[in-house]
Coordinates of C-alpha atoms in Angstrom, one line a residue:
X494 CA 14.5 3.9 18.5
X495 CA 16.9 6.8 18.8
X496 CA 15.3 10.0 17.3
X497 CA 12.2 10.1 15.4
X498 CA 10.8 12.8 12.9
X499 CA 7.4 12.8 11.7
X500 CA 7.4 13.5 7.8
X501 CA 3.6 13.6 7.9
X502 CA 1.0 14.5 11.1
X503 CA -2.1 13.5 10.4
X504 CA -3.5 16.6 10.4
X505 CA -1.3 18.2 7.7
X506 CA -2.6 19.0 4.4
X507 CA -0.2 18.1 2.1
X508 CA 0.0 19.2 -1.5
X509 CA 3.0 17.5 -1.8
X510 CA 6.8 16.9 0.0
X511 CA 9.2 14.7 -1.1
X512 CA 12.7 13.6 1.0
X513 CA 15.0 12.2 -1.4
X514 CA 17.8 10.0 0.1
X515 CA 20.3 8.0 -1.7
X516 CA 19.6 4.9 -4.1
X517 CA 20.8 1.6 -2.6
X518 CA 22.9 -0.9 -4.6
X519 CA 19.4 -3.1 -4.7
X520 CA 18.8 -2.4 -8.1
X521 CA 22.0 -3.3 -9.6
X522 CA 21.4 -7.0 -9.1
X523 CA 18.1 -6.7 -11.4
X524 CA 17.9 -5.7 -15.0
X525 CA 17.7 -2.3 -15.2
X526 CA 15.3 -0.4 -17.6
X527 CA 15.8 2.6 -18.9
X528 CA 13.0 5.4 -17.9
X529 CA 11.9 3.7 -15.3
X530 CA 14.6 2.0 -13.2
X531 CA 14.8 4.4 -10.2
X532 CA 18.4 6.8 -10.8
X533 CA 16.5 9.2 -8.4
X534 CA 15.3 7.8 -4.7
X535 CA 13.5 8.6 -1.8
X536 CA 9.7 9.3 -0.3
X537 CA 6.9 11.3 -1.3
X538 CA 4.0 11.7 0.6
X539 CA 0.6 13.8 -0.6
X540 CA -2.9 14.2 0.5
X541 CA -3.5 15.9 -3.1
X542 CA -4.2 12.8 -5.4
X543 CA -7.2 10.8 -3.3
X544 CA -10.0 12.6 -1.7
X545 CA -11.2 11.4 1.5
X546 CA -14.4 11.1 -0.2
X547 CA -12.7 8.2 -2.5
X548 CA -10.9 7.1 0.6
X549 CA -14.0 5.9 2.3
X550 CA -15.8 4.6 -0.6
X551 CA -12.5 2.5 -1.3
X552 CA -12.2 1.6 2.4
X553 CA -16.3 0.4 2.0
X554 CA -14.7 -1.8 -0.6
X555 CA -12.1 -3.4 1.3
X556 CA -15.0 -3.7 4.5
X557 CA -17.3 -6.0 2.1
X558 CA -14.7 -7.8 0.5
X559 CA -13.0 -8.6 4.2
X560 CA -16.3 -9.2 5.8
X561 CA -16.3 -12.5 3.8
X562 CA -13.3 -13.5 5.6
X563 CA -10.6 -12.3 7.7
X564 CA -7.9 -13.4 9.8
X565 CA -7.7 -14.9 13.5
X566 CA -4.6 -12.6 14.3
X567 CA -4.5 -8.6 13.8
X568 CA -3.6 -8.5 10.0
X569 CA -6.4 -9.8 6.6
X570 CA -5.8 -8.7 3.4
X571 CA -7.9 -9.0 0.2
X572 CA -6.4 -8.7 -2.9
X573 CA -8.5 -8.3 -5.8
X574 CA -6.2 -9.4 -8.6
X575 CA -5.5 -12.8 -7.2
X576 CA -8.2 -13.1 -5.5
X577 CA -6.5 -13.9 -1.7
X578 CA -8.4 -13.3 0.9
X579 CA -7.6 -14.4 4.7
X580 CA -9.8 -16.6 6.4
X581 CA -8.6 -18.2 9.6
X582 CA -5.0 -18.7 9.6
X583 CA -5.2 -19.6 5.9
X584 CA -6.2 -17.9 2.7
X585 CA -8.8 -18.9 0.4
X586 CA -9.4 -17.3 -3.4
X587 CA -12.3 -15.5 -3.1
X588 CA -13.2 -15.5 -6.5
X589 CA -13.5 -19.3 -6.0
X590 CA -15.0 -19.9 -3.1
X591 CA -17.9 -17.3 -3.5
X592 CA -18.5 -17.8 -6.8
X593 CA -21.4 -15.7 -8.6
X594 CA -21.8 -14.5 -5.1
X595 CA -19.5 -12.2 -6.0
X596 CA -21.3 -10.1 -8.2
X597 CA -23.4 -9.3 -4.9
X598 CA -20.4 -7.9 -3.1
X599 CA -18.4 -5.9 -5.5
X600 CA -20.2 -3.4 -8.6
X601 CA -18.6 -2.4 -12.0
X602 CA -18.4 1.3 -9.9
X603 CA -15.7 -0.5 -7.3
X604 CA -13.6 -1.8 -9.8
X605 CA -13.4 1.9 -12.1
X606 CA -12.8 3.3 -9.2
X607 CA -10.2 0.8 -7.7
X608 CA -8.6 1.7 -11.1
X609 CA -8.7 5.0 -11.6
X610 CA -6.7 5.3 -8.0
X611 CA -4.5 3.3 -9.3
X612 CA -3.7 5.8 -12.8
X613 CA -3.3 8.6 -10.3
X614 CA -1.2 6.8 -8.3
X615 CA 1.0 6.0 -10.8
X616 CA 1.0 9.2 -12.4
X617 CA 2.1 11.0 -9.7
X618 CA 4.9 8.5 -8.5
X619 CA 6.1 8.8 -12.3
X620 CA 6.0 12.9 -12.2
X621 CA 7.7 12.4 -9.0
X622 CA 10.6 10.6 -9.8
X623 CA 10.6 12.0 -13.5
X624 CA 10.0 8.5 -15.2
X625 CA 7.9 8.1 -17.5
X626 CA 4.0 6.1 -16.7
X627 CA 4.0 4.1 -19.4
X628 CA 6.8 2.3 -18.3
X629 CA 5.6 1.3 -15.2
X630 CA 3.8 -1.7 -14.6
X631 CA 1.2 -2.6 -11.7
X632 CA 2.9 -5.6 -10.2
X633 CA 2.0 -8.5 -7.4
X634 CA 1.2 -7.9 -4.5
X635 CA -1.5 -5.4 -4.7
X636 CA -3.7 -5.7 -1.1
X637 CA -6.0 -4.4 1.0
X638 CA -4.9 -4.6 4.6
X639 CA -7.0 -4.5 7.8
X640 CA -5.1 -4.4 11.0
X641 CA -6.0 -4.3 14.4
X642 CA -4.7 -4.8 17.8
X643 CA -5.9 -8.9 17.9
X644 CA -2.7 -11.2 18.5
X645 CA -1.0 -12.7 15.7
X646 CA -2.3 -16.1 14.9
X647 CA 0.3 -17.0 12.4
X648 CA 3.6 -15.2 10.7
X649 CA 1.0 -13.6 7.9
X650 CA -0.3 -11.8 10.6
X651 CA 3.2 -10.2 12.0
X652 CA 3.1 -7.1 9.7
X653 CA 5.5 -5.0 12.0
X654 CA 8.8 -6.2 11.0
X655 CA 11.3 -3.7 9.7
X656 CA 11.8 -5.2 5.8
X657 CA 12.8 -3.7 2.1
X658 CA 10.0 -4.2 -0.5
X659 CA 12.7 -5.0 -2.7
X660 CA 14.2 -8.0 -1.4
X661 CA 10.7 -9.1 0.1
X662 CA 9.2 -8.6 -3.4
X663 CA 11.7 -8.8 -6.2
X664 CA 9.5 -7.0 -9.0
X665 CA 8.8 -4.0 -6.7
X666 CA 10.2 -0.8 -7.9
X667 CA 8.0 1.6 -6.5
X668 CA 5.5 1.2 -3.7
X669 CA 2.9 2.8 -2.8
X670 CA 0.1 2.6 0.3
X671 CA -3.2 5.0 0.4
X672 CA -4.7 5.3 3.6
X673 CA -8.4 4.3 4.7
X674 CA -8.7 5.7 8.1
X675 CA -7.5 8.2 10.3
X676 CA -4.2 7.3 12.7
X677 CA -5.5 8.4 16.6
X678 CA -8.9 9.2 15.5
X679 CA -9.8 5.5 13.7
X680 CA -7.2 3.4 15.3
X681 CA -3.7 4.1 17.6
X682 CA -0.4 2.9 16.8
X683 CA -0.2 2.0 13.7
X684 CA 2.0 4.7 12.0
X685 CA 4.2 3.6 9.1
X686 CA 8.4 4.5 10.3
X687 CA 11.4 4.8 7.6
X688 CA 13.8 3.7 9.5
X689 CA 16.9 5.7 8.6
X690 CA 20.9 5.1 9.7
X691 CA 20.2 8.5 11.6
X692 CA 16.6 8.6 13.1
X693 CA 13.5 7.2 12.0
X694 CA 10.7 8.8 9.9
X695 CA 7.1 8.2 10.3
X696 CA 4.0 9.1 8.6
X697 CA 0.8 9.6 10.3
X698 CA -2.2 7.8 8.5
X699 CA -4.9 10.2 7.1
X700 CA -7.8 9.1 4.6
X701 CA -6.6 9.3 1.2
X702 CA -3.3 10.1 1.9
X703 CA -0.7 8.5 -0.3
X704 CA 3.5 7.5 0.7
X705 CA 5.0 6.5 -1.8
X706 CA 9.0 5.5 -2.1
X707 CA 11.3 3.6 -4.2
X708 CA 11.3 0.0 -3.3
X709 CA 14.9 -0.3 -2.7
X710 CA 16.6 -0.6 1.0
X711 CA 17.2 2.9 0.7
X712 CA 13.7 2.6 2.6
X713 CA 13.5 0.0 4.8
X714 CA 10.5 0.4 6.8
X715 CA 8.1 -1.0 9.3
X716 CA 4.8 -0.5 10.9
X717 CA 4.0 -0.2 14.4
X718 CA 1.8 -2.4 16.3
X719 CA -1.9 -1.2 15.8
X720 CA -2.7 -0.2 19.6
X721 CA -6.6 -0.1 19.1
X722 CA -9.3 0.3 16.4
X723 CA -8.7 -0.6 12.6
X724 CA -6.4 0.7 10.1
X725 CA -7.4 0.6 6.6
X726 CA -5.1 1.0 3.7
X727 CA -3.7 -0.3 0.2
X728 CA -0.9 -1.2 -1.1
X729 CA -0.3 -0.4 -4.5
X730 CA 3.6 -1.3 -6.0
X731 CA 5.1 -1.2 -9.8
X732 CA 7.6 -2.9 -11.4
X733 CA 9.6 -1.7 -14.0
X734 CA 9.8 -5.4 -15.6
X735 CA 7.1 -5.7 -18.1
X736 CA 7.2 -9.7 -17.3
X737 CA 6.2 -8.6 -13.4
X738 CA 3.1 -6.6 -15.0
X739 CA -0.3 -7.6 -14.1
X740 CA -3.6 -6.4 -15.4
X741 CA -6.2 -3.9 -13.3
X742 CA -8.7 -6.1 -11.6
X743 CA -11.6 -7.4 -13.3
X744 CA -15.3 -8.5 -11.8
X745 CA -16.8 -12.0 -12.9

């Protein structure tokens, strides 16, 4: 691994902090938009946007919607929008396969909250990196993840492979992850690395913490193997392309 920094322990309070690093020649191959097309890069992390308060009601959420389902290895997700959820080693569309059922799961309440996150969010990625919100567009994938130390079943379920959002994801831009749960307190392992030319970053999970970074390779990344426990988050990206834009989720 070579050297490792922590940018974030879990039991810092952090208003904000911000690295910037270079911007990577990713971007130069999409269409660039003005205002919003990163010319400033790097990582932000803050525990000042999400209280832990909204963490846990978001990560109740993300419990009902993935008891319905869930994976046979170590990795589900849920994604509202789409409606994916893992079951098995496939995925099914929840919104589908459960029907009216759904109106049991989820309340109106979930769904303003699930969005309101999602405005600070973006607010504060946009003050950040001094573009401007309304340019930004919530963009595909947008999941819930659920991770625990079971064996992967299938390649879904290998989430620790160092990758770049960018070329994963074409629309991503900017990418963001709020934590659930609490790294060595709800789950070990598990810690998200920046994987830098000169030593490797990582940031300790906390409820309602948010990292966010520009999606470029300018922050390839990884995420350890969870060890024990469950590790709660979402990941929240934006693209700067409005035809990459998708709409907040909506229930029934």
């Amino acid at each position: 691994d070579g050297v490792t920094e922590v940018l974030a322990h879990r039991n810092d309070n952090l208003r904000d902090k911000f690295m910037e690093v270079p911007c990577s020649e990713d971007y130069d191959s999409h269409k660039r938009f003005a205002g919003c097309t990163p010319r400033k890069c790097g990582r932000g992390v803050t525990d000042a946007v999400i209280t832990r308060e909204e963490a846990e009601r978001i990560r109740r959420i993300a419990e009902r919607g993935l008891s319905l389902g869930g994976s046979d290895g170590g990795a589900s997700i849920l994604d509202l929008h789409s409606g994916a959820l893992s079951l098995g080693k496939h995925f099914v569309n929840l919104y589908r396969y459960f029907g009216d059922k759904i109106q049991d799961i989820f309340t109106e309440e979930d769904f303003a909250l699930y969005r309101d996150v999602r405005q600070r969010i973006q607010q504060r990625i946009a003050q950040v990196f001094g573009i401007s919100s309304s340019a930004m567009y919530l963009t595909k994938p947008t999941f819930f993840s659920r991770m625990n130390s079971t064996g992967a079943k299938t390649t879904h379920d290998e989430y620790w492979h160092p990758h770049v959002d960018k070329v994963t994801y074409g629309s991503f831009d900017y990418t963001s992850l709020l934590y659930l749960s609490d790294y060595s307190k709800d789950f070990g392992g598990g810690r998200f690395v920046f994987m830098d030319a000169d030593s490797n970053k990582t940031v300790e999970p906390r409820a309602g913490r948010v990292s966010f970074f520009t999606s470029g390779s300018e922050n390839l990344h990884r995420v350890e193997k969870v060890e024990w426990g469950t590790r709660f988050a979402i990941t929240i990206s934006f693209s700067c392309d409005p035809e990459h834009g998708i709409g907040d989720p909506l229930l029934g």
